[in-house]
């Protein structure tokens, strides 16, 4: 474990200093983050313009949810996205071979190599909005907050696993680098509580097929104290199943990769 | 080893205009073949632009919860509007800023600069031909969306409106293309040109009418946005498609679209002219 | 054909210190410095000449080439190619020149090379008859049969380079700028490409300007060599005159029986001693004198006096130039240091 922590530190340090060189980029991305933040709030106010609520959620509750969404989007951009994008590139250019030769768990190594510091402001903005809306809501319980931590971790795991499984297909289809973008396409649905969608197809899609509901709705429910035991268990269950699946799939992919290219 | 065939350069007699016509014909033919090789990627990118369909779900959900209609739109209106928005977004996808950023930074622009044709035409050809590869899956997906949409959804009232939409969306594409070219030319000075384009995208989701029909925004936003290119890229073409734009405003909207294309085009050309002097042709 | 006067290219680059703190400092306050990639070069090249540019990495040869072809705007000085100012990139200028840059592909990656040729035909406004004739010739000489219809990305490096060259020469340019045209190719392919370029030069009386890491490219193709070092020309002359600049001669010896190394070292620098054959380096002026002494004093079966290979001559000149530039710099600094 200690070894992994040390490696994490080195990876993070070198990838941070690489990005520091682009300072104009940093400023523009900061502005971009702010605009996206204001836009999300403006969007909510448009949706709540008639005071009728959204799928049974009040404006403040929905703001908690958008906070969770931005927080997770930010974390994904900081931690997950830069790595998974790199994996496809490594397969395409053949540098993956070097990684496989290192005496360190390959999935860990390819998943922890890069961080994108530019996206960190998004994390702060999301966290800020989440806390602000919770305070305004008032009736926050400690159980809710305690419960939200495993739910957020579970959500992040689900995101990581989906992205990782998608990108692992790169071992077979080299041109698949952009398949990861598919996730972002669906992920945007997480700005809204699952109940905002009309009953039927859309809800089933976002609960079971692309489990967006467990990424944002469930952690937000935990925070505002409206979570059911079934949701907690389902969230943890889905995260564990996906994690095991991602590992098995990775191992399987490596096996066919190494035997094919020898 | 010698060159045996006697070579007498015999310039074929071709007029100026037919030479130009041939340039475009060949560029388009070849790029169409190239883009066809990338059809898998194109379908992926098509599916990435889910926002309009997600918003369709949310607004229809809201209309249903509200007893069938919301702000003058019923479920079918929302469906038509957002399917149209999705189509409009698909038709105006532009990646030239990424292309320029990459080519300027990597130096691959060099070989394009040494050809007697402006590099922008090759970028343009790739975008236009990509659109033709994108058409079939886009219309297939629209068919599916329409089939799933609430009963009574009318995407477009008649053929005239659809044809006018095609005209308007072509202009919208040109606005987007010239605007993105402006960002692209900034790559001569800065590494943040792609970040600027992303900033545009974030703004456009709200201000072009992808998040919600612009009528749902506060009055002041609606007023200000008229003076920006945003609604001319998505909102107005979709209003023309769904037949919501009064005929009396049609010429005005198309005219303003042309003006935006012209303004951005001139600015992009000027920036290119001064930027190219800074081109370092790195490593190439 | 080419006229270059006091050509300069200066870049401003940002400097970064190593490590995290260094990059943090650069983030807050970027530092820049001016790099003089090309610092006042002048030369003339006549039509039909074949000229090689030599120099270490970063010596300024590629930058010069880019200014000649019109990719870079010079910081100072003037340059004329075929009567044009390259940087304006007029259509008539572009039709007269071509630039080949190693493996940088101007071919469309996912399509057969043939398609890229068609694009070039249209863009360069090549008539159908001329296009067909040229393509036929190139196909013969470069053995492009069967390659043209394969996707470019499926071609081997050598095949791709052949297509690249063909594409670059379809419009029959009068001036060829070749930057590392044989980089990464095997020896056979290098020879082929060289022969093709020589033949093109002969047939079309085209001017060829070439940079290469492979000395063999330059010595086989070029009659004139320009050596650049730190942005300045340190040598410009024909291959023959280069030979005159060599400081040493090589004496090759065959002995009738073995002799100890120490005995040989008295005459000069022993480069090689292998059984009965040896090779020693003698200062140019003393070569014949030493040879006759050797004949008299050692059991010699055979002796030949040769010029050292061109590679080592150029290497000598370049390191000499480096020392000179260093000295000049020290002189300058001492002058500046004086109040």
PDB file of N, CA, C and O in Angstrom, chain A residues 47-114:
ATOM      1  N   UNK A  47     -35.903  26.057 -14.918  1.00  0.00           N
ATOM      2  CA  UNK A  47     -36.751  24.872 -14.707  1.00  0.00           C
ATOM      3  C   UNK A  47     -37.730  25.068 -13.544  1.00  0.00           C
ATOM      4  O   UNK A  47     -38.831  24.521 -13.543  1.00  0.00           O
ATOM      5  N   UNK A  48     -37.299  25.852 -12.557  1.00  0.00           N
ATOM      6  CA  UNK A  48     -38.166  26.061 -11.391  1.00  0.00           C
ATOM      7  C   UNK A  48     -38.929  27.383 -11.481  1.00  0.00           C
ATOM      8  O   UNK A  48     -39.502  27.845 -10.496  1.00  0.00           O
ATOM      9  N   UNK A  49     -38.921  27.970 -12.685  1.00  0.00           N
ATOM     10  CA  UNK A  49     -39.553  29.273 -12.858  1.00  0.00           C
ATOM     11  C   UNK A  49     -41.001  29.301 -12.420  1.00  0.00           C
ATOM     12  O   UNK A  49     -41.529  30.343 -12.037  1.00  0.00           O
ATOM     13  N   UNK A  50     -41.671  28.165 -12.440  1.00  0.00           N
ATOM     14  CA  UNK A  50     -43.100  28.157 -12.126  1.00  0.00           C
ATOM     15  C   UNK A  50     -43.387  27.646 -10.713  1.00  0.00           C
ATOM     16  O   UNK A  50     -44.527  27.409 -10.362  1.00  0.00           O
ATOM     17  N   UNK A  51     -42.345  27.469  -9.910  1.00  0.00           N
ATOM     18  CA  UNK A  51     -42.491  27.008  -8.519  1.00  0.00           C
ATOM     19  C   UNK A  51     -43.185  25.659  -8.401  1.00  0.00           C
ATOM     20  O   UNK A  51     -43.705  25.327  -7.333  1.00  0.00           O
ATOM     21  N   UNK A  52     -43.225  24.883  -9.477  1.00  0.00           N
ATOM     22  CA  UNK A  52     -43.963  23.616  -9.405  1.00  0.00           C
ATOM     23  C   UNK A  52     -43.047  22.461  -8.974  1.00  0.00           C
ATOM     24  O   UNK A  52     -43.510  21.345  -8.836  1.00  0.00           O
ATOM     25  N   UNK A  53     -41.748  22.744  -8.785  1.00  0.00           N
ATOM     26  CA  UNK A  53     -40.837  21.660  -8.422  1.00  0.00           C
ATOM     27  C   UNK A  53     -40.443  20.839  -9.628  1.00  0.00           C
ATOM     28  O   UNK A  53     -40.904  21.087 -10.745  1.00  0.00           O
ATOM     29  N   UNK A  54     -39.592  19.873  -9.353  1.00  0.00           N
ATOM     30  CA  UNK A  54     -39.104  19.041 -10.448  1.00  0.00           C
ATOM     31  C   UNK A  54     -39.046  17.613  -9.939  1.00  0.00           C
ATOM     32  O   UNK A  54     -38.222  17.281  -9.102  1.00  0.00           O
ATOM     33  N   UNK A  55     -39.981  16.793 -10.434  1.00  0.00           N
ATOM     34  CA  UNK A  55     -40.013  15.393 -10.027  1.00  0.00           C
ATOM     35  C   UNK A  55     -40.066  15.230  -8.515  1.00  0.00           C
ATOM     36  O   UNK A  55     -39.461  14.314  -7.961  1.00  0.00           O
ATOM     37  N   UNK A  56     -40.771  16.148  -7.831  1.00  0.00           N
ATOM     38  CA  UNK A  56     -40.910  16.031  -6.386  1.00  0.00           C
ATOM     39  C   UNK A  56     -39.759  16.651  -5.603  1.00  0.00           C
ATOM     40  O   UNK A  56     -39.720  16.543  -4.376  1.00  0.00           O
ATOM     41  N   UNK A  57     -38.816  17.314  -6.288  1.00  0.00           N
ATOM     42  CA  UNK A  57     -37.692  17.943  -5.598  1.00  0.00           C
ATOM     43  C   UNK A  57     -37.918  19.454  -5.548  1.00  0.00           C
ATOM     44  O   UNK A  57     -38.361  20.047  -6.522  1.00  0.00           O
ATOM     45  N   UNK A  58     -37.583  20.050  -4.402  1.00  0.00           N
ATOM     46  CA  UNK A  58     -37.671  21.504  -4.307  1.00  0.00           C
ATOM     47  C   UNK A  58     -36.425  22.109  -4.930  1.00  0.00           C
ATOM     48  O   UNK A  58     -35.451  21.411  -5.229  1.00  0.00           O
ATOM     49  N   UNK A  59     -36.452  23.437  -5.115  1.00  0.00           N
ATOM     50  CA  UNK A  59     -35.309  24.109  -5.745  1.00  0.00           C
ATOM     51  C   UNK A  59     -34.020  23.873  -4.958  1.00  0.00           C
ATOM     52  O   UNK A  59     -32.977  23.534  -5.516  1.00  0.00           O
ATOM     53  N   UNK A  60     -34.099  24.020  -3.608  1.00  0.00           N
ATOM     54  CA  UNK A  60     -32.892  23.845  -2.795  1.00  0.00           C
ATOM     55  C   UNK A  60     -32.380  22.407  -2.876  1.00  0.00           C
ATOM     56  O   UNK A  60     -31.184  22.165  -2.961  1.00  0.00           O
ATOM     57  N   UNK A  61     -33.321  21.477  -2.836  1.00  0.00           N
ATOM     58  CA  UNK A  61     -32.912  20.067  -2.947  1.00  0.00           C
ATOM     59  C   UNK A  61     -32.235  19.812  -4.289  1.00  0.00           C
ATOM     60  O   UNK A  61     -31.210  19.129  -4.370  1.00  0.00           O
ATOM     61  N   UNK A  62     -32.807  20.406  -5.333  1.00  0.00           N
ATOM     62  CA  UNK A  62     -32.220  20.237  -6.667  1.00  0.00           C
ATOM     63  C   UNK A  62     -30.841  20.883  -6.727  1.00  0.00           C
ATOM     64  O   UNK A  62     -29.945  20.400  -7.430  1.00  0.00           O
ATOM     65  N   UNK A  63     -30.657  21.975  -5.956  1.00  0.00           N
ATOM     66  CA  UNK A  63     -29.334  22.604  -5.943  1.00  0.00           C
ATOM     67  C   UNK A  63     -28.313  21.690  -5.265  1.00  0.00           C
ATOM     68  O   UNK A  63     -27.153  21.635  -5.683  1.00  0.00           O
ATOM     69  N   UNK A  64     -28.745  20.987  -4.208  1.00  0.00           N
ATOM     70  CA  UNK A  64     -27.846  20.002  -3.599  1.00  0.00           C
ATOM     71  C   UNK A  64     -27.431  18.978  -4.659  1.00  0.00           C
ATOM     72  O   UNK A  64     -26.250  18.647  -4.812  1.00  0.00           O
ATOM     73  N   UNK A  65     -28.418  18.533  -5.432  1.00  0.00           N
ATOM     74  CA  UNK A  65     -28.153  17.533  -6.462  1.00  0.00           C
ATOM     75  C   UNK A  65     -27.192  18.064  -7.519  1.00  0.00           C
ATOM     76  O   UNK A  65     -26.247  17.377  -7.925  1.00  0.00           O
ATOM     77  N   UNK A  66     -27.400  19.310  -7.968  1.00  0.00           N
ATOM     78  CA  UNK A  66     -26.493  19.886  -8.963  1.00  0.00           C
ATOM     79  C   UNK A  66     -25.095  20.023  -8.360  1.00  0.00           C
ATOM     80  O   UNK A  66     -24.084  19.798  -9.051  1.00  0.00           O
ATOM     81  N   UNK A  67     -25.035  20.361  -7.042  1.00  0.00           N
ATOM     82  CA  UNK A  67     -23.739  20.408  -6.363  1.00  0.00           C
ATOM     83  C   UNK A  67     -23.040  19.059  -6.438  1.00  0.00           C
ATOM     84  O   UNK A  67     -21.864  18.976  -6.782  1.00  0.00           O
ATOM     85  N   UNK A  68     -23.786  18.007  -6.133  1.00  0.00           N
ATOM     86  CA  UNK A  68     -23.223  16.652  -6.200  1.00  0.00           C
ATOM     87  C   UNK A  68     -22.752  16.358  -7.625  1.00  0.00           C
ATOM     88  O   UNK A  68     -21.651  15.838  -7.845  1.00  0.00           O
ATOM     89  N   UNK A  69     -23.581  16.753  -8.591  1.00  0.00           N
ATOM     90  CA  UNK A  69     -23.233  16.506 -10.004  1.00  0.00           C
ATOM     91  C   UNK A  69     -21.926  17.198 -10.373  1.00  0.00           C
ATOM     92  O   UNK A  69     -21.016  16.589 -10.933  1.00  0.00           O
ATOM     93  N   UNK A  70     -21.808  18.493 -10.015  1.00  0.00           N
ATOM     94  CA  UNK A  70     -20.593  19.235 -10.370  1.00  0.00           C
ATOM     95  C   UNK A  70     -19.381  18.676  -9.643  1.00  0.00           C
ATOM     96  O   UNK A  70     -18.293  18.580 -10.201  1.00  0.00           O
ATOM     97  N   UNK A  71     -19.595  18.311  -8.368  1.00  0.00           N
ATOM     98  CA  UNK A  71     -18.499  17.731  -7.580  1.00  0.00           C
ATOM     99  C   UNK A  71     -17.965  16.463  -8.258  1.00  0.00           C
ATOM    100  O   UNK A  71     -16.766  16.290  -8.448  1.00  0.00           O
ATOM    101  N   UNK A  72     -18.895  15.593  -8.647  1.00  0.00           N
ATOM    102  CA  UNK A  72     -18.475  14.333  -9.256  1.00  0.00           C
ATOM    103  C   UNK A  72     -17.919  14.543 -10.654  1.00  0.00           C
ATOM    104  O   UNK A  72     -16.946  13.901 -11.057  1.00  0.00           O
ATOM    105  N   UNK A  73     -18.518  15.486 -11.380  1.00  0.00           N
ATOM    106  CA  UNK A  73     -17.994  15.788 -12.708  1.00  0.00           C
ATOM    107  C   UNK A  73     -16.556  16.281 -12.573  1.00  0.00           C
ATOM    108  O   UNK A  73     -15.663  15.854 -13.307  1.00  0.00           O
ATOM    109  N   UNK A  74     -16.351  17.161 -11.586  1.00  0.00           N
ATOM    110  CA  UNK A  74     -15.004  17.684 -11.358  1.00  0.00           C
ATOM    111  C   UNK A  74     -14.034  16.577 -10.988  1.00  0.00           C
ATOM    112  O   UNK A  74     -12.944  16.472 -11.569  1.00  0.00           O
ATOM    113  N   UNK A  75     -14.425  15.733 -10.053  1.00  0.00           N
ATOM    114  CA  UNK A  75     -13.538  14.643  -9.634  1.00  0.00           C
ATOM    115  C   UNK A  75     -13.224  13.716 -10.805  1.00  0.00           C
ATOM    116  O   UNK A  75     -12.100  13.246 -10.957  1.00  0.00           O
ATOM    117  N   UNK A  76     -14.242  13.478 -11.620  1.00  0.00           N
ATOM    118  CA  UNK A  76     -14.006  12.629 -12.790  1.00  0.00           C
ATOM    119  C   UNK A  76     -12.984  13.267 -13.713  1.00  0.00           C
ATOM    120  O   UNK A  76     -12.082  12.605 -14.223  1.00  0.00           O
ATOM    121  N   UNK A  77     -13.126  14.586 -13.911  1.00  0.00           N
ATOM    122  CA  UNK A  77     -12.187  15.267 -14.807  1.00  0.00           C
ATOM    123  C   UNK A  77     -10.783  15.315 -14.219  1.00  0.00           C
ATOM    124  O   UNK A  77      -9.801  15.269 -14.936  1.00  0.00           O
ATOM    125  N   UNK A  78     -10.706  15.426 -12.887  1.00  0.00           N
ATOM    126  CA  UNK A  78      -9.384  15.494 -12.260  1.00  0.00           C
ATOM    127  C   UNK A  78      -8.726  14.117 -12.244  1.00  0.00           C
ATOM    128  O   UNK A  78      -7.561  13.969 -12.604  1.00  0.00           O
ATOM    129  N   UNK A  79      -9.482  13.109 -11.840  1.00  0.00           N
ATOM    130  CA  UNK A  79      -8.861  11.814 -11.542  1.00  0.00           C
ATOM    131  C   UNK A  79      -9.061  10.735 -12.612  1.00  0.00           C
ATOM    132  O   UNK A  79      -8.138   9.992 -12.926  1.00  0.00           O
ATOM    133  N   UNK A  80     -10.261  10.646 -13.146  1.00  0.00           N
ATOM    134  CA  UNK A  80     -10.582   9.492 -13.986  1.00  0.00           C
ATOM    135  C   UNK A  80     -10.272   9.748 -15.462  1.00  0.00           C
ATOM    136  O   UNK A  80      -9.526   9.014 -16.097  1.00  0.00           O
ATOM    137  N   UNK A  81     -10.825  10.847 -15.972  1.00  0.00           N
ATOM    138  CA  UNK A  81     -10.796  11.093 -17.397  1.00  0.00           C
ATOM    139  C   UNK A  81      -9.389  11.140 -17.996  1.00  0.00           C
ATOM    140  O   UNK A  81      -9.125  10.500 -19.016  1.00  0.00           O
ATOM    141  N   UNK A  82      -8.464  11.911 -17.371  1.00  0.00           N
ATOM    142  CA  UNK A  82      -7.128  11.978 -17.992  1.00  0.00           C
ATOM    143  C   UNK A  82      -6.468  10.610 -18.103  1.00  0.00           C
ATOM    144  O   UNK A  82      -5.703  10.370 -19.033  1.00  0.00           O
ATOM    145  N   UNK A  83      -6.767   9.720 -17.193  1.00  0.00           N
ATOM    146  CA  UNK A  83      -6.153   8.390 -17.242  1.00  0.00           C
ATOM    147  C   UNK A  83      -6.782   7.504 -18.297  1.00  0.00           C
ATOM    148  O   UNK A  83      -6.084   6.894 -19.092  1.00  0.00           O
ATOM    149  N   UNK A  84      -8.103   7.455 -18.313  1.00  0.00           N
ATOM    150  CA  UNK A  84      -8.737   6.531 -19.255  1.00  0.00           C
ATOM    151  C   UNK A  84      -8.479   6.955 -20.691  1.00  0.00           C
ATOM    152  O   UNK A  84      -8.294   6.125 -21.576  1.00  0.00           O
ATOM    153  N   UNK A  85      -8.415   8.267 -20.909  1.00  0.00           N
ATOM    154  CA  UNK A  85      -8.105   8.731 -22.269  1.00  0.00           C
ATOM    155  C   UNK A  85      -6.727   8.240 -22.699  1.00  0.00           C
ATOM    156  O   UNK A  85      -6.492   7.877 -23.831  1.00  0.00           O
ATOM    157  N   UNK A  86      -5.838   8.265 -21.727  1.00  0.00           N
ATOM    158  CA  UNK A  86      -4.452   7.895 -22.003  1.00  0.00           C
ATOM    159  C   UNK A  86      -4.343   6.406 -22.359  1.00  0.00           C
ATOM    160  O   UNK A  86      -3.479   6.020 -23.130  1.00  0.00           O
ATOM    161  N   UNK A  87      -5.218   5.601 -21.774  1.00  0.00           N
ATOM    162  CA  UNK A  87      -5.112   4.159 -21.985  1.00  0.00           C
ATOM    163  C   UNK A  87      -5.237   3.826 -23.470  1.00  0.00           C
ATOM    164  O   UNK A  87      -4.416   3.096 -24.033  1.00  0.00           O
ATOM    165  N   UNK A  88      -6.265   4.418 -24.111  1.00  0.00           N
ATOM    166  CA  UNK A  88      -6.455   4.151 -25.535  1.00  0.00           C
ATOM    167  C   UNK A  88      -5.234   4.582 -26.325  1.00  0.00           C
ATOM    168  O   UNK A  88      -4.781   3.889 -27.238  1.00  0.00           O
ATOM    169  N   UNK A  89      -4.685   5.738 -25.936  1.00  0.00           N
ATOM    170  CA  UNK A  89      -3.506   6.240 -26.632  1.00  0.00           C
ATOM    171  C   UNK A  89      -2.332   5.271 -26.471  1.00  0.00           C
ATOM    172  O   UNK A  89      -1.585   5.013 -27.408  1.00  0.00           O
ATOM    173  N   UNK A  90      -2.204   4.737 -25.239  1.00  0.00           N
ATOM    174  CA  UNK A  90      -1.086   3.821 -24.981  1.00  0.00           C
ATOM    175  C   UNK A  90      -1.210   2.553 -25.814  1.00  0.00           C
ATOM    176  O   UNK A  90      -0.216   2.020 -26.294  1.00  0.00           O
ATOM    177  N   UNK A  91      -2.454   2.086 -25.967  1.00  0.00           N
ATOM    178  CA  UNK A  91      -2.635   0.885 -26.776  1.00  0.00           C
ATOM    179  C   UNK A  91      -2.292   1.198 -28.226  1.00  0.00           C
ATOM    180  O   UNK A  91      -1.583   0.451 -28.890  1.00  0.00           O
ATOM    181  N   UNK A  92      -2.750   2.351 -28.690  1.00  0.00           N
ATOM    182  CA  UNK A  92      -2.555   2.715 -30.094  1.00  0.00           C
ATOM    183  C   UNK A  92      -1.069   2.874 -30.412  1.00  0.00           C
ATOM    184  O   UNK A  92      -0.584   2.423 -31.437  1.00  0.00           O
ATOM    185  N   UNK A  93      -0.335   3.521 -29.502  1.00  0.00           N
ATOM    186  CA  UNK A  93       1.062   3.816 -29.808  1.00  0.00           C
ATOM    187  C   UNK A  93       2.011   2.715 -29.344  1.00  0.00           C
ATOM    188  O   UNK A  93       3.199   2.776 -29.614  1.00  0.00           O
ATOM    189  N   UNK A  94       1.465   1.720 -28.627  1.00  0.00           N
ATOM    190  CA  UNK A  94       2.313   0.614 -28.226  1.00  0.00           C
ATOM    191  C   UNK A  94       3.067   0.830 -26.931  1.00  0.00           C
ATOM    192  O   UNK A  94       3.820  -0.039 -26.491  1.00  0.00           O
ATOM    193  N   UNK A  95       2.885   1.991 -26.270  1.00  0.00           N
ATOM    194  CA  UNK A  95       3.607   2.229 -25.017  1.00  0.00           C
ATOM    195  C   UNK A  95       3.023   1.411 -23.872  1.00  0.00           C
ATOM    196  O   UNK A  95       3.613   1.326 -22.801  1.00  0.00           O
ATOM    197  N   UNK A  96       1.841   0.825 -24.121  1.00  0.00           N
ATOM    198  CA  UNK A  96       1.237  -0.010 -23.094  1.00  0.00           C
ATOM    199  C   UNK A  96       2.182  -1.138 -22.681  1.00  0.00           C
ATOM    200  O   UNK A  96       2.218  -1.536 -21.521  1.00  0.00           O
ATOM    201  N   UNK A  97       2.947  -1.612 -23.631  1.00  0.00           N
ATOM    202  CA  UNK A  97       3.857  -2.725 -23.358  1.00  0.00           C
ATOM    203  C   UNK A  97       4.783  -2.418 -22.182  1.00  0.00           C
ATOM    204  O   UNK A  97       5.038  -3.271 -21.339  1.00  0.00           O
ATOM    205  N   UNK A  98       5.277  -1.183 -22.112  1.00  0.00           N
ATOM    206  CA  UNK A  98       6.196  -0.821 -21.028  1.00  0.00           C
ATOM    207  C   UNK A  98       5.494  -0.898 -19.676  1.00  0.00           C
ATOM    208  O   UNK A  98       6.047  -1.361 -18.687  1.00  0.00           O
ATOM    209  N   UNK A  99       4.249  -0.410 -19.671  1.00  0.00           N
ATOM    210  CA  UNK A  99       3.493  -0.427 -18.426  1.00  0.00           C
ATOM    211  C   UNK A  99       3.316  -1.848 -17.912  1.00  0.00           C
ATOM    212  O   UNK A  99       3.416  -2.099 -16.723  1.00  0.00           O
ATOM    213  N   UNK A 100       3.066  -2.748 -18.849  1.00  0.00           N
ATOM    214  CA  UNK A 100       2.794  -4.121 -18.439  1.00  0.00           C
ATOM    215  C   UNK A 100       4.033  -4.786 -17.857  1.00  0.00           C
ATOM    216  O   UNK A 100       3.926  -5.766 -17.136  1.00  0.00           O
ATOM    217  N   UNK A 101       5.194  -4.250 -18.190  1.00  0.00           N
ATOM    218  CA  UNK A 101       6.430  -4.871 -17.726  1.00  0.00           C
ATOM    219  C   UNK A 101       6.836  -4.380 -16.337  1.00  0.00           C
ATOM    220  O   UNK A 101       7.768  -4.887 -15.744  1.00  0.00           O
ATOM    221  N   UNK A 102       6.131  -3.353 -15.826  1.00  0.00           N
ATOM    222  CA  UNK A 102       6.508  -2.802 -14.530  1.00  0.00           C
ATOM    223  C   UNK A 102       5.941  -3.686 -13.413  1.00  0.00           C
ATOM    224  O   UNK A 102       4.841  -4.219 -13.533  1.00  0.00           O
ATOM    225  N   UNK A 103       6.708  -3.822 -12.316  1.00  0.00           N
ATOM    226  CA  UNK A 103       6.247  -4.695 -11.223  1.00  0.00           C
ATOM    227  C   UNK A 103       5.209  -3.996 -10.350  1.00  0.00           C
ATOM    228  O   UNK A 103       5.418  -3.744  -9.186  1.00  0.00           O
ATOM    229  N   UNK A 104       4.086  -3.680 -10.923  1.00  0.00           N
ATOM    230  CA  UNK A 104       3.040  -2.967 -10.183  1.00  0.00           C
ATOM    231  C   UNK A 104       1.733  -3.328 -10.859  1.00  0.00           C
ATOM    232  O   UNK A 104       1.717  -3.570 -12.075  1.00  0.00           O
ATOM    233  N   UNK A 105       0.665  -3.389 -10.110  1.00  0.00           N
ATOM    234  CA  UNK A 105      -0.620  -3.796 -10.676  1.00  0.00           C
ATOM    235  C   UNK A 105      -0.957  -2.910 -11.878  1.00  0.00           C
ATOM    236  O   UNK A 105      -0.976  -1.686 -11.774  1.00  0.00           O
ATOM    237  N   UNK A 106      -1.210  -3.544 -13.033  1.00  0.00           N
ATOM    238  CA  UNK A 106      -1.334  -2.757 -14.258  1.00  0.00           C
ATOM    239  C   UNK A 106      -2.576  -1.868 -14.246  1.00  0.00           C
ATOM    240  O   UNK A 106      -2.534  -0.725 -14.677  1.00  0.00           O
ATOM    241  N   UNK A 107      -3.682  -2.370 -13.719  1.00  0.00           N
ATOM    242  CA  UNK A 107      -4.888  -1.542 -13.706  1.00  0.00           C
ATOM    243  C   UNK A 107      -4.670  -0.315 -12.830  1.00  0.00           C
ATOM    244  O   UNK A 107      -5.045   0.805 -13.183  1.00  0.00           O
ATOM    245  N   UNK A 108      -4.029  -0.525 -11.679  1.00  0.00           N
ATOM    246  CA  UNK A 108      -3.726   0.600 -10.803  1.00  0.00           C
ATOM    247  C   UNK A 108      -2.825   1.593 -11.514  1.00  0.00           C
ATOM    248  O   UNK A 108      -3.073   2.796 -11.525  1.00  0.00           O
ATOM    249  N   UNK A 109      -1.800   1.071 -12.137  1.00  0.00           N
ATOM    250  CA  UNK A 109      -0.819   1.940 -12.775  1.00  0.00           C
ATOM    251  C   UNK A 109      -1.434   2.794 -13.886  1.00  0.00           C
ATOM    252  O   UNK A 109      -1.224   3.993 -13.935  1.00  0.00           O
ATOM    253  N   UNK A 110      -2.221   2.157 -14.752  1.00  0.00           N
ATOM    254  CA  UNK A 110      -2.780   2.948 -15.851  1.00  0.00           C
ATOM    255  C   UNK A 110      -3.898   3.881 -15.376  1.00  0.00           C
ATOM    256  O   UNK A 110      -4.232   4.837 -16.045  1.00  0.00           O
ATOM    257  N   UNK A 111      -4.459   3.597 -14.189  1.00  0.00           N
ATOM    258  CA  UNK A 111      -5.571   4.415 -13.720  1.00  0.00           C
ATOM    259  C   UNK A 111      -5.130   5.569 -12.837  1.00  0.00           C
ATOM    260  O   UNK A 111      -5.947   6.371 -12.407  1.00  0.00           O
ATOM    261  N   UNK A 112      -3.851   5.636 -12.501  1.00  0.00           N
ATOM    262  CA  UNK A 112      -3.454   6.625 -11.501  1.00  0.00           C
ATOM    263  C   UNK A 112      -2.315   7.506 -11.993  1.00  0.00           C
ATOM    264  O   UNK A 112      -1.718   8.233 -11.247  1.00  0.00           O
ATOM    265  N   UNK A 113      -2.036   7.446 -13.261  1.00  0.00           N
ATOM    266  CA  UNK A 113      -0.860   8.099 -13.788  1.00  0.00           C
ATOM    267  C   UNK A 113      -1.007   9.614 -13.882  1.00  0.00           C
ATOM    268  O   UNK A 113      -0.059  10.358 -13.708  1.00  0.00           O
ATOM    269  N   UNK A 114      -2.197  10.066 -14.227  1.00  0.00           N
ATOM    270  CA  UNK A 114      -2.371  11.495 -14.509  1.00  0.00           C
ATOM    271  C   UNK A 114      -3.435  12.138 -13.635  1.00  0.00           C
ATOM    272  O   UNK A 114      -4.430  11.502 -13.308  1.00  0.00           O
TER     273      UNK A 114
END
